[in-house]
Amino acid sequence: MAKIPGNLVRSLRASGAAGGSRRMNTWQSVRADVLERIRSREWPPGELIPTEQELAASLGCARATVNRALRELADSGIIERRRKVGTRVASTSARRTVLDMPAIRTEIEGMGAAYAYDLNSFSIRLPTEAAARALQVSPGEDLVLVKATYTADGRPHCCEAIWLNPRALPPLTRQDVERRSAHEWLASQVPLTHGRFSILADAARGDCARHLGIDEGVPVLTIERTNWSDSTPVSFARQFYPPQHRLVSED
């Protein structure tokens, strides 16, 4: 019979003591419980966490429910899963982005063009499904949404919508992003330890199409990026570039 490491036993007992006879009936509630233990450093970076079976028994739910919650956290880079090894909290100090995504200001000025930033809107609202998933929050939690347009020599260069989690950040007001981008504000306020991004083609719609000066439905280069501070995702951005834009990376 395999012996369970002492730290895992303590974790399982702590969960039972804190929750009494509670049951975790949804994968979202299991994800929130695991995420809270990681953020509180009960499970620090690099630590092996309990198995799916152990978590299911401790939380009073099905193993499939735990599996779904852990898959979501693994997809977001918060935990790392290895077959026959187990699940560990991601060691963020050893992580790096695969592609260095510079600030849009740097990108534009690197082209030899004049940079300009225009705040389109600042609002507090419920997240989209993609934003809630990326930031690991429930669909009922208000987030900050900042929309902006960047121009190069007066021509539309990029349209951006960025969601920020106010519970994980210092207070943010519209005035904070009137003259500088939300990314620049974010970088000045919290230590961003790592990020994850996706590159895809999407159709320009609504305000995005209008600000880029193109028809709705035109395919545009789209970059999605989530930024973390340690194990907490703090921002989720979607950046839209007009047709013919080229993304260049150098090693």
C-alpha positions as protocol buffer text, in pm:
chain_id: "A"
residue {
  index: 1
  type: MET
  ca { x: 0 y: 0 z: 0 }
}
residue {
  index: 2
  type: ALA
  ca { x: 143 y: 336 z: -109 }
}
residue {
  index: 3
  type: LYS
  ca { x: 197 y: 591 z: 163 }
}
residue {
  index: 4
  type: ILE
  ca { x: 47 y: 936 z: 106 }
}
residue {
  index: 5
  type: PRO
  ca { x: 300 y: 1217 z: 170 }
}
residue {
  index: 6
  type: GLY
  ca { x: 235 y: 1411 z: 488 }
}
residue {
  index: 7
  type: ASN
  ca { x: 173 y: 1740 z: 310 }
}
residue {
  index: 8
  type: LEU
  ca { x: -108 y: 1581 z: 107 }
}
residue {
  index: 9
  type: VAL
  ca { x: -265 y: 1434 z: 419 }
}
residue {
  index: 10
  type: ARG
  ca { x: -261 y: 1775 z: 585 }
}
residue {
  index: 11
  type: SER
  ca { x: -418 y: 1932 z: 277 }
}
residue {
  index: 12
  type: LEU
  ca { x: -696 y: 1677 z: 263 }
}
residue {
  index: 13
  type: ARG
  ca { x: -771 y: 1711 z: 633 }
}
residue {
  index: 14
  type: ALA
  ca { x: -767 y: 2089 z: 613 }
}
residue {
  index: 15
  type: SER
  ca { x: -1025 y: 2078 z: 338 }
}
residue {
  index: 16
  type: GLY
  ca { x: -1255 y: 1854 z: 538 }
}
residue {
  index: 17
  type: ALA
  ca { x: -1221 y: 2066 z: 852 }
}
residue {
  index: 18
  type: ALA
  ca { x: -1292 y: 2387 z: 668 }
}
residue {
  index: 19
  type: GLY
  ca { x: -1588 y: 2256 z: 474 }
}
residue {
  index: 20
  type: GLY
  ca { x: -1746 y: 2016 z: 720 }
}
residue {
  index: 21
  type: SER
  ca { x: -1987 y: 1797 z: 527 }
}
residue {
  index: 22
  type: ARG
  ca { x: -2003 y: 2028 z: 225 }
}
residue {
  index: 23
  type: ARG
  ca { x: -2010 y: 1878 z: -122 }
}
residue {
  index: 24
  type: MET
  ca { x: -1857 y: 2025 z: -437 }
}
residue {
  index: 25
  type: ASN
  ca { x: -2127 y: 1959 z: -694 }
}
residue {
  index: 26
  type: THR
  ca { x: -1982 y: 2153 z: -988 }
}
residue {
  index: 27
  type: TRP
  ca { x: -1643 y: 2162 z: -1156 }
}
residue {
  index: 28
  type: GLN
  ca { x: -1646 y: 2541 z: -1115 }
}
residue {
  index: 29
  type: SER
  ca { x: -1665 y: 2510 z: -735 }
}
residue {
  index: 30
  type: VAL
  ca { x: -1386 y: 2252 z: -734 }
}
residue {
  index: 31
  type: ARG
  ca { x: -1174 y: 2478 z: -954 }
}
residue {
  index: 32
  type: ALA
  ca { x: -1234 y: 2771 z: -719 }
}
residue {
  index: 33
  type: ASP
  ca { x: -1135 y: 2560 z: -416 }
}
residue {
  index: 34
  type: VAL
  ca { x: -813 y: 2438 z: -578 }
}
residue {
  index: 35
  type: LEU
  ca { x: -729 y: 2787 z: -706 }
}
residue {
  index: 36
  type: GLU
  ca { x: -776 y: 2935 z: -358 }
}
residue {
  index: 37
  type: ARG
  ca { x: -533 y: 2683 z: -207 }
}
residue {
  index: 38
  type: ILE
  ca { x: -276 y: 2772 z: -472 }
}
residue {
  index: 39
  type: ARG
  ca { x: -318 y: 3146 z: -422 }
}
residue {
  index: 40
  type: SER
  ca { x: -294 y: 3112 z: -45 }
}
residue {
  index: 41
  type: ARG
  ca { x: 28 y: 2912 z: -88 }
}
residue {
  index: 42
  type: GLU
  ca { x: -122 y: 2610 z: 88 }
}
residue {
  index: 43
  type: TRP
  ca { x: 5 y: 2445 z: -228 }
}
residue {
  index: 44
  type: PRO
  ca { x: 310 y: 2652 z: -333 }
}
residue {
  index: 45
  type: PRO
  ca { x: 467 y: 2655 z: -684 }
}
residue {
  index: 46
  type: GLY
  ca { x: 616 y: 2317 z: -776 }
}
residue {
  index: 47
  type: GLU
  ca { x: 423 y: 2121 z: -512 }
}
residue {
  index: 48
  type: LEU
  ca { x: 252 y: 1793 z: -597 }
}
residue {
  index: 49
  type: ILE
  ca { x: -119 y: 1822 z: -516 }
}
residue {
  index: 50
  type: PRO
  ca { x: -358 y: 1539 z: -418 }
}
residue {
  index: 51
  type: THR
  ca { x: -474 y: 1297 z: -685 }
}
residue {
  index: 52
  type: GLU
  ca { x: -814 y: 1324 z: -853 }
}
residue {
  index: 53
  type: GLN
  ca { x: -940 y: 1033 z: -643 }
}
residue {
  index: 54
  type: GLU
  ca { x: -817 y: 1193 z: -320 }
}
residue {
  index: 55
  type: LEU
  ca { x: -968 y: 1531 z: -406 }
}
residue {
  index: 56
  type: ALA
  ca { x: -1299 y: 1372 z: -504 }
}
residue {
  index: 57
  type: ALA
  ca { x: -1319 y: 1189 z: -171 }
}
residue {
  index: 58
  type: SER
  ca { x: -1220 y: 1501 z: 24 }
}
residue {
  index: 59
  type: LEU
  ca { x: -1463 y: 1734 z: -154 }
}
residue {
  index: 60
  type: GLY
  ca { x: -1749 y: 1487 z: -180 }
}
residue {
  index: 61
  type: CYS
  ca { x: -1788 y: 1490 z: -556 }
}
residue {
  index: 62
  type: ALA
  ca { x: -1736 y: 1268 z: -858 }
}
residue {
  index: 63
  type: ARG
  ca { x: -1386 y: 1212 z: -992 }
}
residue {
  index: 64
  type: ALA
  ca { x: -1505 y: 1333 z: -1332 }
}
residue {
  index: 65
  type: THR
  ca { x: -1595 y: 1667 z: -1172 }
}
residue {
  index: 66
  type: VAL
  ca { x: -1243 y: 1701 z: -1032 }
}
residue {
  index: 67
  type: ASN
  ca { x: -1095 y: 1600 z: -1367 }
}
residue {
  index: 68
  type: ARG
  ca { x: -1284 y: 1877 z: -1549 }
}
residue {
  index: 69
  type: ALA
  ca { x: -1173 y: 2138 z: -1293 }
}
residue {
  index: 70
  type: LEU
  ca { x: -807 y: 2034 z: -1316 }
}
residue {
  index: 71
  type: ARG
  ca { x: -819 y: 2031 z: -1695 }
}
residue {
  index: 72
  type: GLU
  ca { x: -938 y: 2392 z: -1691 }
}
residue {
  index: 73
  type: LEU
  ca { x: -655 y: 2494 z: -1457 }
}
residue {
  index: 74
  type: ALA
  ca { x: -400 y: 2305 z: -1668 }
}
residue {
  index: 75
  type: ASP
  ca { x: -525 y: 2475 z: -1986 }
}
residue {
  index: 76
  type: SER
  ca { x: -466 y: 2810 z: -1816 }
}
residue {
  index: 77
  type: GLY
  ca { x: -112 y: 2716 z: -1714 }
}
residue {
  index: 78
  type: ILE
  ca { x: -180 y: 2726 z: -1340 }
}
residue {
  index: 79
  type: ILE
  ca { x: -105 y: 2357 z: -1285 }
}
residue {
  index: 80
  type: GLU
  ca { x: 102 y: 2103 z: -1478 }
}
residue {
  index: 81
  type: ARG
  ca { x: -19 y: 1746 z: -1527 }
}
residue {
  index: 82
  type: ARG
  ca { x: 213 y: 1456 z: -1603 }
}
residue {
  index: 83
  type: ARG
  ca { x: 102 y: 1102 z: -1673 }
}
residue {
  index: 84
  type: LYS
  ca { x: 224 y: 860 z: -1403 }
}
residue {
  index: 85
  type: VAL
  ca { x: 377 y: 1151 z: -1214 }
}
residue {
  index: 86
  type: GLY
  ca { x: 80 y: 1356 z: -1094 }
}
residue {
  index: 87
  type: THR
  ca { x: -31 y: 1717 z: -1088 }
}
residue {
  index: 88
  type: ARG
  ca { x: 192 y: 2000 z: -967 }
}
residue {
  index: 89
  type: VAL
  ca { x: 139 y: 2370 z: -916 }
}
residue {
  index: 90
  type: ALA
  ca { x: 319 y: 2545 z: -1202 }
}
residue {
  index: 91
  type: SER
  ca { x: 662 y: 2678 z: -1109 }
}
residue {
  index: 92
  type: THR
  ca { x: 611 y: 3026 z: -1253 }
}
residue {
  index: 93
  type: SER
  ca { x: 968 y: 3133 z: -1183 }
}
residue {
  index: 94
  type: ALA
  ca { x: 1086 y: 2885 z: -1444 }
}
residue {
  index: 95
  type: ARG
  ca { x: 825 y: 2977 z: -1705 }
}
residue {
  index: 96
  type: ARG
  ca { x: 871 y: 3203 z: -2004 }
}
residue {
  index: 97
  type: THR
  ca { x: 650 y: 3294 z: -2299 }
}
residue {
  index: 98
  type: VAL
  ca { x: 732 y: 3116 z: -2621 }
}
residue {
  index: 99
  type: LEU
  ca { x: 707 y: 3439 z: -2822 }
}
residue {
  index: 100
  type: ASP
  ca { x: 797 y: 3780 z: -2684 }
}
residue {
  index: 101
  type: MET
  ca { x: 497 y: 4004 z: -2747 }
}
residue {
  index: 102
  type: PRO
  ca { x: 615 y: 4364 z: -2714 }
}
residue {
  index: 103
  type: ALA
  ca { x: 393 y: 4651 z: -2612 }
}
residue {
  index: 104
  type: ILE
  ca { x: 200 y: 4795 z: -2904 }
}
residue {
  index: 105
  type: ARG
  ca { x: 377 y: 5127 z: -2850 }
}
residue {
  index: 106
  type: THR
  ca { x: 713 y: 4953 z: -2902 }
}
residue {
  index: 107
  type: GLU
  ca { x: 577 y: 4769 z: -3205 }
}
residue {
  index: 108
  type: ILE
  ca { x: 460 y: 5090 z: -3374 }
}
residue {
  index: 109
  type: GLU
  ca { x: 766 y: 5297 z: -3288 }
}
residue {
  index: 110
  type: GLY
  ca { x: 985 y: 5010 z: -3407 }
}
residue {
  index: 111
  type: MET
  ca { x: 827 y: 5057 z: -3749 }
}
residue {
  index: 112
  type: GLY
  ca { x: 945 y: 5418 z: -3746 }
}
residue {
  index: 113
  type: ALA
  ca { x: 584 y: 5540 z: -3718 }
}
residue {
  index: 114
  type: ALA
  ca { x: 421 y: 5788 z: -3481 }
}
residue {
  index: 115
  type: TYR
  ca { x: 236 y: 5609 z: -3199 }
}
residue {
  index: 116
  type: ALA
  ca { x: -105 y: 5722 z: -3078 }
}
residue {
  index: 117
  type: TYR
  ca { x: -349 y: 5565 z: -2832 }
}
residue {
  index: 118
  type: ASP
  ca { x: -722 y: 5639 z: -2808 }
}
residue {
  index: 119
  type: LEU
  ca { x: -944 y: 5510 z: -2526 }
}
residue {
  index: 120
  type: ASN
  ca { x: -1278 y: 5406 z: -2675 }
}
residue {
  index: 121
  type: SER
  ca { x: -1461 y: 5291 z: -2363 }
}
residue {
  index: 122
  type: PHE
  ca { x: -1417 y: 5196 z: -1997 }
}
residue {
  index: 123
  type: SER
  ca { x: -1686 y: 4987 z: -1830 }
}
residue {
  index: 124
  type: ILE
  ca { x: -1757 y: 4742 z: -1552 }
}
residue {
  index: 125
  type: ARG
  ca { x: -1960 y: 4447 z: -1671 }
}
residue {
  index: 126
  type: LEU
  ca { x: -2011 y: 4073 z: -1659 }
}
residue {
  index: 127
  type: PRO
  ca { x: -1748 y: 3882 z: -1857 }
}
residue {
  index: 128
  type: THR
  ca { x: -1785 y: 3693 z: -2179 }
}
residue {
  index: 129
  type: GLU
  ca { x: -1751 y: 3317 z: -2153 }
}
residue {
  index: 130
  type: ALA
  ca { x: -1394 y: 3339 z: -2288 }
}
residue {
  index: 131
  type: ALA
  ca { x: -1295 y: 3612 z: -2040 }
}
residue {
  index: 132
  type: ALA
  ca { x: -1445 y: 3427 z: -1741 }
}
residue {
  index: 133
  type: ARG
  ca { x: -1262 y: 3111 z: -1838 }
}
residue {
  index: 134
  type: ALA
  ca { x: -928 y: 3286 z: -1896 }
}
residue {
  index: 135
  type: LEU
  ca { x: -943 y: 3480 z: -1568 }
}
residue {
  index: 136
  type: GLN
  ca { x: -1082 y: 3185 z: -1368 }
}
residue {
  index: 137
  type: VAL
  ca { x: -1383 y: 3378 z: -1237 }
}
residue {
  index: 138
  type: SER
  ca { x: -1753 y: 3296 z: -1228 }
}
residue {
  index: 139
  type: PRO
  ca { x: -1983 y: 3438 z: -1499 }
}
residue {
  index: 140
  type: GLY
  ca { x: -2154 y: 3648 z: -1230 }
}
residue {
  index: 141
  type: GLU
  ca { x: -1841 y: 3844 z: -1124 }
}
residue {
  index: 142
  type: ASP
  ca { x: -1802 y: 4195 z: -1264 }
}
residue {
  index: 143
  type: LEU
  ca { x: -1478 y: 4270 z: -1447 }
}
residue {
  index: 144
  type: VAL
  ca { x: -1328 y: 4587 z: -1594 }
}
residue {
  index: 145
  type: LEU
  ca { x: -1340 y: 4609 z: -1974 }
}
residue {
  index: 146
  type: VAL
  ca { x: -1119 y: 4860 z: -2154 }
}
residue {
  index: 147
  type: LYS
  ca { x: -1151 y: 4910 z: -2530 }
}
residue {
  index: 148
  type: ALA
  ca { x: -894 y: 5112 z: -2722 }
}
residue {
  index: 149
  type: THR
  ca { x: -758 y: 5184 z: -3069 }
}
residue {
  index: 150
  type: TYR
  ca { x: -390 y: 5228 z: -3159 }
}
residue {
  index: 151
  type: THR
  ca { x: -276 y: 5416 z: -3469 }
}
residue {
  index: 152
  type: ALA
  ca { x: 54 y: 5434 z: -3659 }
}
residue {
  index: 153
  type: ASP
  ca { x: 110 y: 5764 z: -3840 }
}
residue {
  index: 154
  type: GLY
  ca { x: -262 y: 5829 z: -3801 }
}
residue {
  index: 155
  type: ARG
  ca { x: -370 y: 5501 z: -3961 }
}
residue {
  index: 156
  type: PRO
  ca { x: -551 y: 5226 z: -3765 }
}
residue {
  index: 157
  type: HIS
  ca { x: -297 y: 4973 z: -3641 }
}
residue {
  index: 158
  type: CYS
  ca { x: -479 y: 4768 z: -3377 }
}
residue {
  index: 159
  type: CYS
  ca { x: -811 y: 4754 z: -3195 }
}
residue {
  index: 160
  type: GLU
  ca { x: -805 y: 4603 z: -2846 }
}
residue {
  index: 161
  type: ALA
  ca { x: -1049 y: 4481 z: -2581 }
}
residue {
  index: 162
  type: ILE
  ca { x: -888 y: 4389 z: -2249 }
}
residue {
  index: 163
  type: TRP
  ca { x: -1062 y: 4241 z: -1946 }
}
residue {
  index: 164
  type: LEU
  ca { x: -905 y: 4299 z: -1603 }
}
residue {
  index: 165
  type: ASN
  ca { x: -987 y: 4133 z: -1273 }
}
residue {
  index: 166
  type: PRO
  ca { x: -1034 y: 4414 z: -1017 }
}
residue {
  index: 167
  type: ARG
  ca { x: -1012 y: 4171 z: -722 }
}
residue {
  index: 168
  type: ALA
  ca { x: -655 y: 4084 z: -818 }
}
residue {
  index: 169
  type: LEU
  ca { x: -535 y: 4437 z: -900 }
}
residue {
  index: 170
  type: PRO
  ca { x: -493 y: 4781 z: -740 }
}
residue {
  index: 171
  type: PRO
  ca { x: -791 y: 5019 z: -787 }
}
residue {
  index: 172
  type: LEU
  ca { x: -835 y: 5115 z: -1153 }
}
residue {
  index: 173
  type: THR
  ca { x: -1033 y: 5414 z: -1286 }
}
residue {
  index: 174
  type: ARG
  ca { x: -1100 y: 5553 z: -1632 }
}
residue {
  index: 175
  type: GLN
  ca { x: -847 y: 5830 z: -1567 }
}
residue {
  index: 176
  type: ASP
  ca { x: -573 y: 5568 z: -1525 }
}
residue {
  index: 177
  type: VAL
  ca { x: -611 y: 5457 z: -1887 }
}
residue {
  index: 178
  type: GLU
  ca { x: -703 y: 5786 z: -2053 }
}
residue {
  index: 179
  type: ARG
  ca { x: -348 y: 5861 z: -2166 }
}
residue {
  index: 180
  type: ARG
  ca { x: -175 y: 5524 z: -2146 }
}
residue {
  index: 181
  type: SER
  ca { x: -289 y: 5177 z: -2241 }
}
residue {
  index: 182
  type: ALA
  ca { x: -426 y: 4926 z: -1994 }
}
residue {
  index: 183
  type: HIS
  ca { x: -123 y: 4706 z: -2064 }
}
residue {
  index: 184
  type: GLU
  ca { x: 116 y: 4985 z: -1968 }
}
residue {
  index: 185
  type: TRP
  ca { x: -85 y: 5057 z: -1654 }
}
residue {
  index: 186
  type: LEU
  ca { x: -88 y: 4686 z: -1566 }
}
residue {
  index: 187
  type: ALA
  ca { x: 288 y: 4648 z: -1613 }
}
residue {
  index: 188
  type: SER
  ca { x: 348 y: 4944 z: -1379 }
}
residue {
  index: 189
  type: GLN
  ca { x: 124 y: 4807 z: -1104 }
}
residue {
  index: 190
  type: VAL
  ca { x: 188 y: 4434 z: -1068 }
}
residue {
  index: 191
  type: PRO
  ca { x: 475 y: 4195 z: -1141 }
}
residue {
  index: 192
  type: LEU
  ca { x: 364 y: 3995 z: -1444 }
}
residue {
  index: 193
  type: THR
  ca { x: 533 y: 3658 z: -1421 }
}
residue {
  index: 194
  type: HIS
  ca { x: 415 y: 3487 z: -1737 }
}
residue {
  index: 195
  type: GLY
  ca { x: 164 y: 3500 z: -2018 }
}
residue {
  index: 196
  type: ARG
  ca { x: -8 y: 3276 z: -2269 }
}
residue {
  index: 197
  type: PHE
  ca { x: -132 y: 3377 z: -2608 }
}
residue {
  index: 198
  type: SER
  ca { x: -315 y: 3238 z: -2912 }
}
residue {
  index: 199
  type: ILE
  ca { x: -306 y: 3359 z: -3271 }
}
residue {
  index: 200
  type: LEU
  ca { x: -615 y: 3308 z: -3484 }
}
residue {
  index: 201
  type: ALA
  ca { x: -820 y: 3452 z: -3766 }
}
residue {
  index: 202
  type: ASP
  ca { x: -1152 y: 3609 z: -3672 }
}
residue {
  index: 203
  type: ALA
  ca { x: -1412 y: 3829 z: -3837 }
}
residue {
  index: 204
  type: ALA
  ca { x: -1413 y: 4200 z: -3759 }
}
residue {
  index: 205
  type: ARG
  ca { x: -1739 y: 4310 z: -3598 }
}
residue {
  index: 206
  type: GLY
  ca { x: -1906 y: 4614 z: -3445 }
}
residue {
  index: 207
  type: ASP
  ca { x: -1676 y: 4874 z: -3292 }
}
residue {
  index: 208
  type: CYS
  ca { x: -1368 y: 4680 z: -3398 }
}
residue {
  index: 209
  type: ALA
  ca { x: -1457 y: 4696 z: -3767 }
}
residue {
  index: 210
  type: ARG
  ca { x: -1551 y: 5064 z: -3737 }
}
residue {
  index: 211
  type: HIS
  ca { x: -1231 y: 5166 z: -3564 }
}
residue {
  index: 212
  type: LEU
  ca { x: -1017 y: 4970 z: -3809 }
}
residue {
  index: 213
  type: GLY
  ca { x: -1206 y: 5123 z: -4101 }
}
residue {
  index: 214
  type: ILE
  ca { x: -1307 y: 4792 z: -4257 }
}
residue {
  index: 215
  type: ASP
  ca { x: -1634 y: 4614 z: -4333 }
}
residue {
  index: 216
  type: GLU
  ca { x: -1789 y: 4378 z: -4081 }
}
residue {
  index: 217
  type: GLY
  ca { x: -1706 y: 4016 z: -4149 }
}
residue {
  index: 218
  type: VAL
  ca { x: -1362 y: 4087 z: -4295 }
}
residue {
  index: 219
  type: PRO
  ca { x: -1108 y: 3833 z: -4156 }
}
residue {
  index: 220
  type: VAL
  ca { x: -850 y: 3995 z: -3930 }
}
residue {
  index: 221
  type: LEU
  ca { x: -544 y: 3872 z: -3741 }
}
residue {
  index: 222
  type: THR
  ca { x: -650 y: 3821 z: -3381 }
}
residue {
  index: 223
  type: ILE
  ca { x: -424 y: 3772 z: -3081 }
}
residue {
  index: 224
  type: GLU
  ca { x: -560 y: 3655 z: -2746 }
}
residue {
  index: 225
  type: ARG
  ca { x: -336 y: 3697 z: -2444 }
}
residue {
  index: 226
  type: THR
  ca { x: -375 y: 3614 z: -2076 }
}
residue {
  index: 227
  type: ASN
  ca { x: -127 y: 3761 z: -1826 }
}
residue {
  index: 228
  type: TRP
  ca { x: -52 y: 3614 z: -1483 }
}
residue {
  index: 229
  type: SER
  ca { x: 98 y: 3747 z: -1165 }
}
residue {
  index: 230
  type: ASP
  ca { x: 228 y: 3427 z: -1003 }
}
residue {
  index: 231
  type: SER
  ca { x: -67 y: 3184 z: -1006 }
}
residue {
  index: 232
  type: THR
  ca { x: -336 y: 3451 z: -1057 }
}
residue {
  index: 233
  type: PRO
  ca { x: -456 y: 3545 z: -1406 }
}
residue {
  index: 234
  type: VAL
  ca { x: -508 y: 3924 z: -1403 }
}
residue {
  index: 235
  type: SER
  ca { x: -588 y: 4024 z: -1763 }
}
residue {
  index: 236
  type: PHE
  ca { x: -732 y: 3877 z: -2081 }
}
residue {
  index: 237
  type: ALA
  ca { x: -691 y: 4078 z: -2400 }
}
residue {
  index: 238
  type: ARG
  ca { x: -809 y: 4038 z: -2759 }
}
residue {
  index: 239
  type: GLN
  ca { x: -617 y: 4244 z: -3015 }
}
residue {
  index: 240
  type: PHE
  ca { x: -740 y: 4280 z: -3372 }
}
residue {
  index: 241
  type: TYR
  ca { x: -513 y: 4384 z: -3659 }
}
residue {
  index: 242
  type: PRO
  ca { x: -632 y: 4491 z: -4007 }
}
residue {
  index: 243
  type: PRO
  ca { x: -576 y: 4274 z: -4316 }
}
residue {
  index: 244
  type: GLN
  ca { x: -218 y: 4252 z: -4445 }
}
residue {
  index: 245
  type: HIS
  ca { x: -71 y: 4293 z: -4095 }
}
residue {
  index: 246
  type: ARG
  ca { x: 240 y: 4086 z: -4041 }
}
residue {
  index: 247
  type: LEU
  ca { x: 358 y: 3950 z: -3706 }
}
residue {
  index: 248
  type: VAL
  ca { x: 734 y: 3906 z: -3683 }
}
residue {
  index: 249
  type: SER
  ca { x: 930 y: 3725 z: -3411 }
}
residue {
  index: 250
  type: GLU
  ca { x: 1306 y: 3711 z: -3370 }
}
residue {
  index: 251
  type: ASP
  ca { x: 1496 y: 3467 z: -3146 }
}
